[in-house]
Amino acid sequence: MWSFVIDVGKDPETGKRKQEFGSGFKTRQDAEAAAAALITEVNHGTFIKESDILFKEWANDWLPLYIERNGPKPGTIRLRQYSIKKLLPYFASIKLKNITEEMYQSALNDLKDQDFSRSTIEGVHTTAKMIFKMAVSKKMLKIDPTTNAYIKKDEQIIIESDEEELPAFFEKEELALFLNTVRKKGLFMDNAIFTTLSYTGMRVGELVALKWKDIDFNKQTIHITKTSYTPDNNTKKYQLVPPKTKSSRRKIAIDNIVIDTLMKHKEEQEKLINHLGDSYLDKGYVFANVYRHPGYPILVKFVESRMDRSLKKTVLNLRLTPHSLRHTHTSLLAEAGVGLEEIMDRLGHHDDEVTRKVYLHVTHEMKREASDKFSNLMSSLI
């Protein structure tokens, strides 16, 4: 076996000469070729001494650097942590420099074979690319193994109907039945919660973060400036974070029904605040707890359980969720003749495929109905 030793210059920190070793070559020619390539890199200033750090060690070092540089929202940090957790079974104890393109691609393929959703794998892939990119930028690594990686496409199947691709939402008669049930049999706050969600299309996280100062009763608008983040469903450990996207920060016009409902709710809330006295931590939330941790904003889970309770008192689809009211709002606006762009603006979407599908479904049915009416009219004349 042949080997070589090359002087690669001085260590900038110690001032001592540094040497690089190469060994395990079967022939003298192989050793000389490798040495020549290394000398070329040194002479051109492209030589990189790759780190011996393990992937799990670098991932652990990378996350605080990523947070410091980007200041991401808590939900994004949680996503990065989740993605690292998914990468560790493949690379944890492997040196960063020894992870090849083939190894990384194999990991993505395996995640796909385990039936993780495409969005989940995309999140893992995005995190991995950032981890390796920073390692390259810090000259810990020569080649980024994620550069040419891809996520395998789903097998194309024939879909006889697009109905199954649509999210669940109420028809207008069903929404009326649900809201009437809430008014008659709901508990404190229920009517205000579900009327507001139904008539505005706001996200549940936006609803629970609402404060009274966000509502302008004179101009009849609700200003969406934040959303609530409670990953552990701990009432006291909530965080208020910026809306999902830049377009999510918006003002929603509301009508008299919502105004009257919210004003009535405010009156009821103030009576309870006076009754509870100092035990109520008044931070101005529209939808606040009054029993346990009075004054703290309610949880998204609270809204979900209240909706389940009311649905069980009807003959409606029990699989519907508070988010279904957002899709319902889209469908009813489309039925009322509101354009897709205006709907997107009201919902705080720059673009959304699900909203587009609901809109196109409703408008397609409206066009078909118009065609049927014309046909019936002509058949009565001919």
PDB file of N, CA, C and O in Angstrom, residues 1 5 9 29 62 152 208 230 255 322:
ATOM      1  N   MET A   1       0.830  -1.198   0.000  1.00  0.00           N
ATOM      2  CA  MET A   1       0.000   0.000   0.000  1.00  0.00           C
ATOM      3  C   MET A   1       0.874   1.261   0.000  1.00  0.00           C
ATOM      4  O   MET A   1       1.912   1.303   0.650  1.00  0.00           O
ATOM      5  N   VAL A   5       2.334  12.380   2.139  1.00  0.00           N
ATOM      6  CA  VAL A   5       2.204  13.476   3.104  1.00  0.00           C
ATOM      7  C   VAL A   5       2.449  14.772   2.349  1.00  0.00           C
ATOM      8  O   VAL A   5       3.453  14.916   1.661  1.00  0.00           O
ATOM      9  N   GLY A   9       0.299  24.323   4.239  1.00  0.00           N
ATOM     10  CA  GLY A   9       0.372  25.693   4.736  1.00  0.00           C
ATOM     11  C   GLY A   9       0.308  25.760   6.243  1.00  0.00           C
ATOM     12  O   GLY A   9       0.347  24.751   6.938  1.00  0.00           O
ATOM     13  N   GLN A  29       1.249   5.112  -8.665  1.00  0.00           N
ATOM     14  CA  GLN A  29       0.589   6.063  -9.564  1.00  0.00           C
ATOM     15  C   GLN A  29      -0.685   6.630  -8.932  1.00  0.00           C
ATOM     16  O   GLN A  29      -0.981   7.834  -9.055  1.00  0.00           O
ATOM     17  N   TRP A  62     -26.154  23.066  14.607  1.00  0.00           N
ATOM     18  CA  TRP A  62     -26.766  23.870  13.545  1.00  0.00           C
ATOM     19  C   TRP A  62     -28.034  24.566  13.994  1.00  0.00           C
ATOM     20  O   TRP A  62     -28.259  25.737  13.656  1.00  0.00           O
ATOM     21  N   LYS A 152     -39.491  11.074  -4.686  1.00  0.00           N
ATOM     22  CA  LYS A 152     -40.191  10.266  -5.681  1.00  0.00           C
ATOM     23  C   LYS A 152     -41.650  10.714  -5.808  1.00  0.00           C
ATOM     24  O   LYS A 152     -42.308  11.010  -4.815  1.00  0.00           O
ATOM     25  N   VAL A 208     -58.804  32.492  18.335  1.00  0.00           N
ATOM     26  CA  VAL A 208     -58.499  32.427  19.772  1.00  0.00           C
ATOM     27  C   VAL A 208     -57.493  33.497  20.196  1.00  0.00           C
ATOM     28  O   VAL A 208     -57.358  33.784  21.391  1.00  0.00           O
ATOM     29  N   THR A 230     -50.003  26.988  20.684  1.00  0.00           N
ATOM     30  CA  THR A 230     -49.966  26.202  21.920  1.00  0.00           C
ATOM     31  C   THR A 230     -49.745  24.732  21.563  1.00  0.00           C
ATOM     32  O   THR A 230     -50.684  23.941  21.583  1.00  0.00           O
ATOM     33  N   ASP A 255     -70.699  41.928   9.132  1.00  0.00           N
ATOM     34  CA  ASP A 255     -72.028  42.526   9.048  1.00  0.00           C
ATOM     35  C   ASP A 255     -72.666  42.658  10.427  1.00  0.00           C
ATOM     36  O   ASP A 255     -72.054  42.360  11.455  1.00  0.00           O
ATOM     37  N   PRO A 322     -63.821  22.685  12.974  1.00  0.00           N
ATOM     38  CA  PRO A 322     -63.857  24.150  12.861  1.00  0.00           C
ATOM     39  C   PRO A 322     -63.239  24.653  11.560  1.00  0.00           C
ATOM     40  O   PRO A 322     -63.687  25.654  11.004  1.00  0.00           O
TER      41      PRO A 322
END
